[in-house]
Amino acid sequence: MWNERRESSHHRGLTSSVAGIVREGRTHKEYEYSLVPTNDTETVRDGSNEPEDNRQQSEERQLFLISTDIDRRNYQRYLGPDMTEKGSRVTQYAASCAGNLSVFAGGVVMAWSSPILPMLKKDPPLSDNPLGRPINEEEGSWIGSLLAAGAAIGGFGAGYLTEKFGRKNALLFSAAPFILGWILVATAGNIAQLYIARIFFGMGVGIAYTALPMYVGEIAETSIRGALGSLMQLFISGGLIYGYVIGPYVSYLAFWIVCACVPVAFVFVFITMPESPHYFISRGRKEDAMKSLARLRGKTVNGVQQEVDEIQMTVEEAYRNQGSFMSLFRVRANSKALMLTSALVAFQQFTGINIVLFYTGDIFNSTGTALSSAISTIIVGCVMLIASCGTPIFVDRLGRKILLIISGIGQAATLIALGLFFYLKDVSKSDVSNLGWLPVTSLVIFIAAYSIGWGPLPWAVMGELFASDVKSRASSITVVFCWVLAFCITKFFTNIESALGTYTAFWIFAGFCIASVVFTIFLLPETKGKSLKEIQDILNGYVK
């Protein structure tokens, strides 16, 4: 009983001090909150003579304001630093890295075609070709492009998986098509089986590319959300270099074995990680959300209560306004987010990056450089990996926009230079023997520029822009759109190259890079340092 009276007295002291702030006409920005101790026999007075009933009503009003989303952060300041748990970010980094092993597996399947296509184009006595005959250029282009078609298919199903079974389970499910694909590669005796394997690979990529940005965007604190979101390109690059380094120097059998180990390792590592608290809240499982967030923040359950309440309010507000599929296009924030993310992935694909990744060996062979295609491809992969390390460091300091602008300018300049090399070589018939360094240098700089901006950031921003009620569907649409473009570009690059020349294709890609810079400067909002709710307010036009 004594404890109850003491707690009530302390509660009155807190509210009285807040009420005093308002009566003095000061806002939360002008006042440094501090605790005011009280006891059973003493009530803190604010110096006014107003009746006790009026003062109590005012105090209750202040408690209501503090409980709103607008005053939550100010209330945390009011409590003081000693009453806030410090926590740890270790689990957030661990969960993000473990989840990114799914796209590491995607990088491996992207790299697979680079050393394998030259092998398949040779007669079996001259190479380790399992098909019993050399494939032609048309068949090779299908092997390269069907992964993108499969990714579009996987993107369609990923929205349902993330909404029904959760972000974590959707990511775990992405391992299934990867493993099935490697089984088909291992037993392939005809070209059709390789086609099917590439479609399965693409389905795994599509699921991972949809679920991973959602998962990372929802588990990360605002201050490190950009860094964790940009890890995606780093792990994709790691998967590429994994395939580039091993593929040219081992047999067909050994290569698929070391590649198949990656999705298996991903399952064993990621299965122990927590689910997204946003997903738990959306399913009415607040207790599970609190446990998950407490683990992610390195705090006790009580220490994350306020953040869970904020997540619940945001998610409930989103689902309360949830409408039909057409709400993606009729609600201002949703339609704007969808247009922005679609533009981001479109510009990403129209940099021509997949041409470089799928046909790196062929591009280097066509330049006539002294370097072997295997070595050149490894160089490209290493540059991508090293450059990708910089984005997590700088993205939350410099912001998303500045990195995208630098990336777009760098890509445009190198693609123009690369187009110039092929123009001199194929049209002017000039002696380019002294310019053998130009395509290598151009591609290296292009990869570095891509890896710091247009590689990782479209996916990081996608995980930030969509509201909870449309995130699964909207992310799925964006991923499908991205990989449909990737399929078209990859499949028909050889046709464009034959009709217009290699130089024209690279100059077209350079034009899109310039357009991406203009888009970023004038249309893309900056999301650095903003909570997911603040980003929604910006998209709705509530704040600028």
Coordinates of C-alpha atoms in Angstrom, one line a residue:
M1 CA 0.0 0.0 0.0
W2 CA 2.9 2.3 0.9
N3 CA 4.6 1.5 -2.4
E4 CA 1.4 2.3 -4.3
R5 CA 1.1 5.8 -2.6
R6 CA 4.8 6.4 -3.2
E7 CA 4.5 5.5 -6.9
S8 CA 1.4 7.7 -7.3
S9 CA 3.1 10.6 -5.6
H10 CA 6.1 10.3 -8.0
H11 CA 3.8 10.1 -10.9
R12 CA 2.1 13.4 -9.8
G13 CA 5.5 15.0 -9.5
L14 CA 6.4 14.1 -13.1
T15 CA 3.2 15.4 -14.5
S16 CA 3.2 18.6 -12.4
S17 CA 6.6 19.5 -13.8
V18 CA 5.4 19.0 -17.4
A19 CA 2.3 21.0 -16.7
G20 CA 4.5 23.8 -15.4
I21 CA 6.4 23.8 -18.6
V22 CA 3.3 24.5 -20.7
R23 CA 2.0 27.2 -18.3
E24 CA 5.3 29.0 -18.7
G25 CA 4.7 29.1 -22.5
R26 CA 7.8 27.0 -23.3
T27 CA 7.9 24.2 -25.9
H28 CA 9.8 21.0 -25.6
K29 CA 12.5 22.4 -27.8
E30 CA 13.2 25.3 -25.3
Y31 CA 13.2 23.3 -22.1
E32 CA 15.7 20.7 -20.7
Y33 CA 13.5 18.1 -19.0
S34 CA 14.5 17.0 -15.5
L35 CA 13.1 14.7 -12.9
V36 CA 11.3 16.4 -9.9
P37 CA 11.3 14.1 -6.9
T38 CA 8.3 14.1 -4.6
N39 CA 7.2 12.2 -1.6
D40 CA 3.9 11.2 0.2
T41 CA 3.5 14.5 2.0
E42 CA 4.8 16.9 -0.6
T43 CA 3.3 17.9 -3.9
V44 CA 5.3 19.9 -6.3
R45 CA 3.7 23.2 -7.0
D46 CA 4.1 25.3 -10.1
G47 CA 3.7 28.6 -8.4
S48 CA 0.1 29.2 -9.5
N49 CA -3.0 29.5 -7.4
E50 CA -5.3 27.5 -9.7
P51 CA -7.6 24.9 -8.1
E52 CA -6.4 21.4 -7.7
D53 CA -9.0 20.0 -10.2
N54 CA -7.9 22.3 -12.9
R55 CA -4.3 21.4 -12.3
Q56 CA -5.1 17.7 -12.4
Q57 CA -6.9 18.0 -15.7
S58 CA -3.9 19.9 -17.1
E59 CA -1.6 17.2 -15.9
E60 CA -3.7 14.5 -17.5
R61 CA -3.6 16.4 -20.8
Q62 CA 0.2 16.5 -20.6
L63 CA 0.3 12.8 -20.1
F64 CA -1.9 12.3 -23.2
L65 CA 0.4 14.5 -25.3
I66 CA 3.5 12.7 -24.1
S67 CA 1.9 9.4 -25.1
T68 CA 1.4 10.5 -28.7
D69 CA 3.9 9.7 -31.4
I70 CA 4.9 13.4 -31.6
D71 CA 6.1 13.6 -28.0
R72 CA 7.6 10.2 -27.6
R73 CA 11.2 11.2 -28.3
N74 CA 10.8 14.2 -26.1
Y75 CA 9.5 12.0 -23.3
Q76 CA 12.6 9.9 -23.6
R77 CA 14.7 13.0 -23.1
Y78 CA 12.4 13.8 -20.1
L79 CA 13.2 10.4 -18.5
G80 CA 16.9 11.2 -18.7
P81 CA 19.8 9.2 -20.0
D82 CA 20.2 7.2 -16.8
M83 CA 16.8 5.6 -17.3
T84 CA 17.4 4.5 -20.9
E85 CA 19.2 1.2 -21.6
K86 CA 22.3 1.4 -23.8
G87 CA 21.7 -1.8 -25.7
S88 CA 23.9 -3.4 -28.4
R89 CA 23.9 -3.5 -32.2
V90 CA 25.7 -6.8 -32.5
T91 CA 22.6 -8.8 -33.2
Q92 CA 21.4 -6.4 -35.9
Y93 CA 24.7 -6.7 -37.7
A94 CA 24.7 -10.5 -37.3
A95 CA 21.1 -10.9 -38.5
S96 CA 21.8 -8.6 -41.5
C97 CA 25.0 -10.5 -42.4
A98 CA 23.3 -13.9 -42.0
G99 CA 20.3 -12.8 -44.2
N100 CA 22.7 -11.4 -46.8
L101 CA 24.1 -14.9 -47.3
S102 CA 21.0 -15.4 -49.4
V103 CA 22.2 -12.8 -51.9
F104 CA 25.7 -14.2 -51.6
A105 CA 24.2 -17.4 -53.1
G106 CA 22.6 -15.2 -55.7
G107 CA 26.0 -13.7 -56.6
V108 CA 27.4 -17.2 -57.0
V109 CA 24.7 -18.2 -59.6
M110 CA 25.3 -14.9 -61.5
A111 CA 29.0 -15.7 -61.6
W112 CA 28.4 -19.3 -62.7
S113 CA 27.8 -18.4 -66.3
S114 CA 31.0 -16.5 -66.8
P115 CA 33.4 -19.5 -66.5
I116 CA 30.9 -22.1 -67.7
L117 CA 29.7 -20.5 -70.9
P118 CA 33.2 -20.7 -72.6
M119 CA 33.4 -24.3 -71.4
L120 CA 30.0 -25.2 -72.9
K121 CA 30.9 -23.6 -76.2
K122 CA 33.8 -26.0 -76.8
D123 CA 33.6 -29.6 -78.0
P124 CA 33.6 -32.2 -75.1
P125 CA 37.1 -33.5 -75.9
L126 CA 38.5 -30.0 -75.4
S127 CA 36.6 -29.1 -72.3
D128 CA 34.6 -30.5 -69.4
N129 CA 31.3 -30.1 -71.3
P130 CA 28.5 -32.3 -69.8
L131 CA 26.2 -31.8 -72.7
G132 CA 28.2 -33.8 -75.2
R133 CA 28.2 -31.0 -77.8
P134 CA 29.1 -27.4 -78.0
I135 CA 26.3 -24.8 -77.5
N136 CA 25.7 -22.0 -80.0
E137 CA 25.4 -18.3 -79.3
E138 CA 21.7 -18.3 -79.1
E139 CA 21.7 -21.1 -76.5
G140 CA 24.4 -19.2 -74.5
S141 CA 22.3 -16.1 -74.5
W142 CA 19.3 -18.0 -73.1
I143 CA 21.5 -19.5 -70.3
G144 CA 22.6 -16.0 -69.4
S145 CA 19.2 -14.4 -69.5
L146 CA 16.9 -17.0 -68.1
L147 CA 18.1 -16.3 -64.6
A148 CA 16.5 -12.8 -64.9
A149 CA 13.2 -14.4 -66.1
G150 CA 13.2 -16.8 -63.1
A151 CA 13.9 -13.8 -60.8
A152 CA 10.8 -12.1 -62.1
I153 CA 8.8 -15.3 -61.4
G154 CA 10.3 -15.5 -57.9
G155 CA 9.4 -11.9 -57.2
F156 CA 5.7 -12.6 -57.8
G157 CA 5.7 -15.3 -55.2
A158 CA 7.9 -13.4 -52.7
G159 CA 5.2 -10.9 -51.8
Y160 CA 2.9 -13.7 -50.7
L161 CA 5.6 -15.5 -48.8
T162 CA 6.7 -12.4 -46.8
E163 CA 3.2 -11.5 -45.9
K164 CA 2.0 -15.0 -45.0
F165 CA 5.0 -16.6 -43.4
G166 CA 7.2 -13.7 -42.5
R167 CA 10.4 -12.0 -43.8
K168 CA 12.7 -14.6 -42.2
N169 CA 10.9 -17.6 -43.4
A170 CA 10.6 -16.2 -46.9
L171 CA 14.4 -15.7 -47.0
L172 CA 14.9 -19.3 -45.7
F173 CA 12.6 -20.5 -48.5
S174 CA 14.8 -18.9 -51.1
A175 CA 17.4 -21.6 -50.5
A176 CA 15.1 -24.2 -51.9
P177 CA 15.2 -23.1 -55.6
F178 CA 18.9 -22.5 -55.3
I179 CA 19.5 -26.1 -54.1
L180 CA 17.1 -27.5 -56.7
G181 CA 18.9 -25.6 -59.4
W182 CA 22.3 -27.0 -58.4
I183 CA 20.9 -30.5 -58.4
L184 CA 19.7 -29.9 -62.0
V185 CA 23.1 -28.5 -63.0
A186 CA 24.8 -31.5 -61.5
T187 CA 22.7 -34.0 -63.5
A188 CA 22.4 -32.0 -66.7
G189 CA 22.7 -34.0 -69.9
N190 CA 20.9 -31.6 -72.2
I191 CA 20.5 -27.9 -72.7
A192 CA 16.8 -27.8 -71.6
Q193 CA 17.8 -29.0 -68.1
L194 CA 20.3 -26.1 -67.8
Y195 CA 17.5 -23.7 -68.8
I196 CA 15.3 -25.0 -66.1
A197 CA 18.1 -24.8 -63.6
R198 CA 18.7 -21.2 -64.5
I199 CA 15.0 -20.4 -63.9
F200 CA 15.2 -22.0 -60.5
F201 CA 18.3 -20.0 -59.7
G202 CA 16.4 -16.9 -60.7
M203 CA 13.4 -17.7 -58.5
G204 CA 15.8 -17.9 -55.5
V205 CA 17.3 -14.6 -56.5
G206 CA 13.9 -13.0 -56.9
I207 CA 12.7 -14.1 -53.5
A208 CA 15.9 -13.0 -51.8
Y209 CA 15.9 -9.6 -53.5
T210 CA 12.3 -9.0 -52.3
A211 CA 12.5 -10.3 -48.7
L212 CA 16.0 -9.1 -47.7
P213 CA 15.5 -5.3 -48.0
M214 CA 12.2 -5.7 -46.1
Y215 CA 13.8 -7.7 -43.3
V216 CA 16.9 -5.5 -42.9
G217 CA 14.9 -2.3 -43.2
E218 CA 12.6 -3.4 -40.4
I219 CA 15.2 -4.8 -37.9
A220 CA 17.7 -1.9 -38.2
E221 CA 17.8 1.2 -36.0
T222 CA 17.5 4.5 -37.9
S223 CA 21.1 5.4 -37.4
I224 CA 22.5 2.3 -39.1
R225 CA 19.7 1.4 -41.4
G226 CA 21.5 2.7 -44.5
A227 CA 24.7 0.8 -43.6
L228 CA 22.9 -2.5 -43.1
G229 CA 20.8 -2.0 -46.2
S230 CA 23.9 -1.4 -48.3
L231 CA 25.5 -4.7 -47.2
M232 CA 23.4 -6.3 -49.9
Q233 CA 25.8 -5.3 -52.7
L234 CA 28.8 -6.3 -50.6
F235 CA 27.5 -9.8 -50.3
I236 CA 26.5 -10.0 -53.9
S237 CA 30.0 -9.0 -54.8
G238 CA 31.3 -11.6 -52.5
G239 CA 29.3 -14.3 -54.3
L240 CA 30.5 -13.1 -57.6
I241 CA 34.2 -13.2 -56.7
Y242 CA 33.6 -16.6 -55.1
G243 CA 32.4 -17.9 -58.5
Y244 CA 35.0 -16.0 -60.5
V245 CA 38.0 -17.2 -58.5
I246 CA 37.0 -20.9 -58.3
G247 CA 35.1 -21.5 -61.6
P248 CA 37.9 -21.2 -64.2
Y249 CA 40.3 -23.5 -62.2
V250 CA 38.1 -26.5 -61.3
S251 CA 36.1 -29.1 -63.1
Y252 CA 32.4 -28.7 -63.9
L253 CA 31.6 -31.2 -61.1
A254 CA 33.8 -29.6 -58.5
F255 CA 32.4 -26.1 -59.3
W256 CA 28.7 -27.0 -58.8
I257 CA 29.6 -28.8 -55.5
V258 CA 31.3 -25.7 -54.0
C259 CA 28.5 -23.5 -55.3
A260 CA 25.7 -25.7 -53.8
C261 CA 27.4 -25.5 -50.3
V262 CA 26.5 -21.8 -50.1
P263 CA 22.7 -21.9 -49.8
V264 CA 23.0 -24.9 -47.4
A265 CA 25.3 -22.8 -45.2
F266 CA 22.9 -19.9 -45.4
V267 CA 20.1 -22.0 -44.0
F268 CA 22.1 -23.2 -41.1
V269 CA 23.3 -19.7 -40.2
F270 CA 20.2 -17.7 -40.7
I271 CA 17.7 -20.1 -39.1
T272 CA 18.8 -18.9 -35.6
M273 CA 18.2 -15.2 -36.3
P274 CA 15.1 -13.3 -35.0
E275 CA 12.1 -12.5 -37.2
S276 CA 11.1 -8.9 -38.0
P277 CA 9.2 -7.2 -35.1
H278 CA 7.1 -5.4 -37.7
Y279 CA 5.9 -8.7 -39.0
F280 CA 5.0 -10.0 -35.6
I281 CA 3.0 -6.8 -34.9
S282 CA 1.2 -7.1 -38.2
R283 CA 0.1 -10.6 -37.1
G284 CA -1.1 -9.5 -33.6
R285 CA 1.9 -11.1 -31.8
K286 CA 3.1 -8.3 -29.7
E287 CA 4.8 -10.4 -27.1
D288 CA 6.9 -12.1 -29.8
A289 CA 7.7 -8.7 -31.3
M290 CA 9.0 -7.5 -28.0
K291 CA 11.2 -10.5 -27.5
S292 CA 12.5 -10.2 -31.1
L293 CA 13.2 -6.5 -30.7
A294 CA 14.8 -7.0 -27.3
R295 CA 17.2 -9.5 -28.8
L296 CA 17.9 -7.2 -31.8
R297 CA 18.6 -4.1 -29.6
G298 CA 20.5 -6.0 -26.9
K299 CA 18.0 -4.8 -24.2
T300 CA 15.5 -6.2 -21.8
V301 CA 11.8 -6.5 -22.9
N302 CA 11.0 -3.4 -20.8
G303 CA 13.8 -1.5 -22.5
V304 CA 12.1 -1.8 -25.9
Q305 CA 8.6 -1.2 -24.8
Q306 CA 8.5 2.3 -26.2
E307 CA 9.9 1.3 -29.6
V308 CA 7.4 -1.6 -29.8
D309 CA 4.5 0.8 -29.1
E310 CA 5.7 3.1 -31.9
I311 CA 6.0 0.1 -34.3
Q312 CA 2.5 -1.0 -33.3
M313 CA 1.0 2.4 -33.8
T314 CA 2.7 2.8 -37.3
V315 CA 1.7 -0.7 -38.4
E316 CA -1.9 -0.4 -37.1
E317 CA -2.3 2.9 -38.8
A318 CA -1.0 1.5 -42.0
Y319 CA -3.3 -1.6 -41.9
R320 CA -6.3 0.6 -40.7
N321 CA -6.0 2.5 -44.0
Q322 CA -5.3 -0.7 -46.0
G323 CA -7.3 -0.9 -49.2
S324 CA -7.4 -2.9 -52.4
F325 CA -4.5 -3.5 -54.7
M326 CA -5.4 -0.3 -56.4
S327 CA -4.5 1.6 -53.2
L328 CA -0.9 1.2 -54.4
F329 CA -1.7 3.7 -57.1
R330 CA -4.4 5.8 -55.5
V331 CA -2.8 6.6 -52.1
R332 CA -0.2 9.4 -52.6
A333 CA 2.6 7.9 -50.4
N334 CA 2.2 4.4 -51.9
S335 CA 2.1 5.6 -55.6
K336 CA 5.0 7.9 -55.1
A337 CA 7.1 5.2 -53.3
L338 CA 6.3 2.7 -56.1
M339 CA 7.3 5.2 -58.8
L340 CA 10.5 6.1 -57.1
T341 CA 11.6 2.5 -56.4
S342 CA 10.6 1.5 -60.0
A343 CA 12.7 4.3 -61.4
L344 CA 15.6 3.4 -59.1
V345 CA 15.7 -0.3 -60.3
A346 CA 15.2 0.8 -63.9
F347 CA 18.2 3.1 -63.8
Q348 CA 20.1 0.3 -62.0
Q349 CA 19.5 -2.1 -64.9
F350 CA 20.0 0.5 -67.6
T351 CA 23.5 1.1 -66.4
G352 CA 24.2 -2.2 -68.3
I353 CA 25.5 -3.9 -65.2
N354 CA 24.1 -7.3 -66.0
I355 CA 25.8 -7.3 -69.4
V356 CA 29.1 -6.8 -67.6
L357 CA 28.3 -9.5 -65.0
F358 CA 26.9 -12.2 -67.4
Y359 CA 29.3 -11.5 -70.3
T360 CA 32.5 -10.3 -68.6
G361 CA 34.6 -13.0 -70.1
D362 CA 33.3 -12.4 -73.6
I363 CA 33.8 -8.6 -73.3
F364 CA 37.4 -9.0 -72.3
N365 CA 38.1 -11.5 -75.1
S366 CA 36.7 -9.1 -77.7
T367 CA 39.1 -6.4 -76.6
G368 CA 42.2 -8.5 -77.5
T369 CA 44.0 -7.6 -74.3
A370 CA 46.9 -9.7 -73.1
L371 CA 45.0 -10.6 -69.9
S372 CA 43.0 -13.9 -69.9
S373 CA 39.3 -13.6 -69.5
A374 CA 39.5 -15.5 -66.2
I375 CA 42.0 -13.0 -64.7
S376 CA 40.1 -10.0 -66.0
T377 CA 36.9 -11.3 -64.5
I378 CA 38.6 -11.8 -61.1
I379 CA 39.9 -8.3 -61.2
V380 CA 36.4 -7.0 -61.9
G381 CA 35.0 -9.0 -59.0
C382 CA 37.7 -7.9 -56.6
V383 CA 37.1 -4.2 -57.5
M384 CA 33.4 -4.7 -56.9
L385 CA 34.0 -6.3 -53.5
I386 CA 36.4 -3.6 -52.4
A387 CA 34.2 -0.7 -53.6
S388 CA 31.2 -2.3 -51.9
C389 CA 32.9 -2.0 -48.6
G390 CA 32.8 1.8 -48.7
T391 CA 29.1 2.2 -49.0
P392 CA 28.1 0.9 -45.5
I393 CA 30.7 3.3 -44.0
F394 CA 29.6 6.4 -45.8
V395 CA 25.9 6.0 -46.6
D396 CA 24.7 7.1 -43.2
R397 CA 27.2 10.0 -43.1
L398 CA 26.9 11.4 -46.6
G399 CA 23.4 10.3 -47.4
R400 CA 21.9 8.2 -50.2
K401 CA 21.6 11.0 -52.8
I402 CA 25.2 12.1 -52.9
L403 CA 26.5 8.5 -53.4
L404 CA 24.0 7.9 -56.2
I405 CA 25.1 11.1 -57.9
I406 CA 28.8 10.2 -57.7
S407 CA 28.0 6.7 -58.9
G408 CA 26.0 7.9 -61.9
I409 CA 28.6 10.4 -63.0
G410 CA 31.4 7.8 -62.7
Q411 CA 29.4 5.2 -64.7
A412 CA 28.5 7.6 -67.5
A413 CA 32.1 8.7 -68.0
T414 CA 33.4 5.1 -68.2
L415 CA 30.7 3.9 -70.5
I416 CA 31.4 6.7 -72.9
A417 CA 35.1 5.8 -72.8
L418 CA 34.3 2.1 -73.3
G419 CA 32.0 3.0 -76.3
L420 CA 34.8 5.1 -77.8
F421 CA 37.2 2.2 -77.7
F422 CA 34.8 -0.1 -79.6
Y423 CA 34.0 2.7 -82.0
L424 CA 37.7 3.1 -82.9
K425 CA 38.1 -0.6 -83.1
D426 CA 35.0 -1.6 -85.1
V427 CA 34.0 1.5 -87.1
S428 CA 37.1 3.6 -87.6
K429 CA 39.2 0.4 -87.9
S430 CA 41.9 2.2 -86.0
D431 CA 44.9 0.5 -84.5
V432 CA 43.8 0.0 -80.8
S433 CA 46.7 -2.2 -79.8
N434 CA 48.1 0.6 -77.7
L435 CA 44.7 1.1 -76.1
G436 CA 44.3 -2.4 -74.6
W437 CA 44.3 -0.9 -71.2
L438 CA 41.2 1.3 -71.9
P439 CA 38.4 -1.3 -71.7
V440 CA 40.0 -2.9 -68.6
T441 CA 40.4 0.4 -66.9
S442 CA 36.9 1.6 -67.9
L443 CA 35.2 -1.5 -66.7
V444 CA 37.1 -1.4 -63.4
I445 CA 36.1 2.2 -62.7
F446 CA 32.6 1.4 -63.9
I447 CA 32.3 -1.5 -61.4
A448 CA 33.7 0.7 -58.6
A449 CA 31.2 3.5 -59.3
Y450 CA 28.3 1.1 -59.6
S451 CA 29.2 -0.6 -56.3
I452 CA 29.2 2.5 -54.2
G453 CA 25.8 3.8 -55.4
W454 CA 23.5 2.3 -58.0
G455 CA 24.4 -1.3 -56.9
P456 CA 23.4 -1.3 -53.3
L457 CA 21.2 1.8 -52.7
P458 CA 18.1 1.1 -54.8
W459 CA 17.5 -2.0 -52.6
A460 CA 18.3 -0.1 -49.4
V461 CA 15.9 2.7 -50.3
M462 CA 13.2 0.2 -51.3
G463 CA 13.3 -1.2 -47.8
E464 CA 12.7 2.3 -46.5
L465 CA 10.0 3.8 -48.7
F466 CA 7.0 1.5 -48.5
A467 CA 4.4 1.5 -45.7
S468 CA 3.8 -1.7 -43.8
D469 CA 0.4 -2.5 -45.3
V470 CA 1.7 -2.4 -48.9
K471 CA 5.4 -3.4 -48.4
S472 CA 5.1 -7.0 -49.5
R473 CA 3.0 -6.3 -52.7
A474 CA 4.9 -3.2 -53.6
S475 CA 8.4 -4.8 -53.1
S476 CA 7.3 -7.7 -55.2
I477 CA 6.1 -5.5 -58.0
T478 CA 9.4 -3.6 -57.9
V479 CA 11.5 -6.7 -58.0
V480 CA 9.5 -8.2 -60.9
F481 CA 9.9 -5.0 -62.8
C482 CA 13.6 -5.0 -62.2
W483 CA 14.2 -8.5 -63.4
V484 CA 11.9 -8.2 -66.4
L485 CA 14.1 -5.3 -67.5
A486 CA 17.2 -7.4 -66.7
F487 CA 15.9 -10.2 -68.8
C488 CA 15.2 -8.0 -71.8
I489 CA 18.5 -6.2 -71.6
T490 CA 20.5 -9.4 -71.2
K491 CA 18.6 -11.4 -73.8
F492 CA 18.6 -8.7 -76.5
F493 CA 22.0 -7.1 -75.9
T494 CA 23.5 -9.3 -78.6
N495 CA 20.8 -8.2 -81.0
I496 CA 21.4 -4.5 -80.3
E497 CA 25.1 -5.1 -80.5
S498 CA 24.7 -6.8 -84.0
A499 CA 22.4 -4.1 -85.3
L500 CA 23.9 -0.9 -83.9
G501 CA 27.3 -1.9 -82.8
T502 CA 28.8 -2.5 -79.3
Y503 CA 29.8 1.2 -79.0
T504 CA 26.2 2.3 -79.5
A505 CA 24.9 0.0 -76.8
F506 CA 27.4 1.4 -74.3
W507 CA 26.6 5.0 -75.2
I508 CA 22.9 4.3 -74.7
F509 CA 23.7 3.0 -71.2
A510 CA 25.8 6.1 -70.6
G511 CA 22.7 8.3 -71.5
F512 CA 20.7 6.5 -68.9
C513 CA 23.4 7.1 -66.3
I514 CA 23.2 10.8 -67.0
A515 CA 19.4 10.7 -66.6
S516 CA 19.8 8.9 -63.3
V517 CA 21.8 11.8 -61.9
V518 CA 19.1 14.3 -62.9
F519 CA 16.5 12.0 -61.3
T520 CA 18.4 11.8 -58.1
I521 CA 19.0 15.5 -57.8
F522 CA 15.5 16.7 -58.5
L523 CA 13.0 13.9 -57.6
L524 CA 14.5 11.5 -55.1
P525 CA 13.9 12.4 -51.4
E526 CA 16.8 11.9 -48.9
T527 CA 16.0 9.2 -46.3
K528 CA 19.2 9.5 -44.2
G529 CA 18.5 9.8 -40.5
K530 CA 14.8 9.6 -40.9
S531 CA 12.5 7.0 -39.2
L532 CA 10.2 4.9 -41.3
K533 CA 7.2 7.0 -40.1
E534 CA 9.0 10.2 -41.0
I535 CA 9.6 8.9 -44.5
Q536 CA 5.9 8.2 -44.9
D537 CA 5.1 11.7 -43.8
I538 CA 7.5 13.1 -46.5
L539 CA 5.9 10.9 -49.2
N540 CA 2.4 12.1 -48.1
G541 CA 3.5 15.7 -48.3
Y542 CA 3.0 16.4 -44.6
V543 CA 6.6 17.5 -44.2
K544 CA 9.4 18.4 -46.6

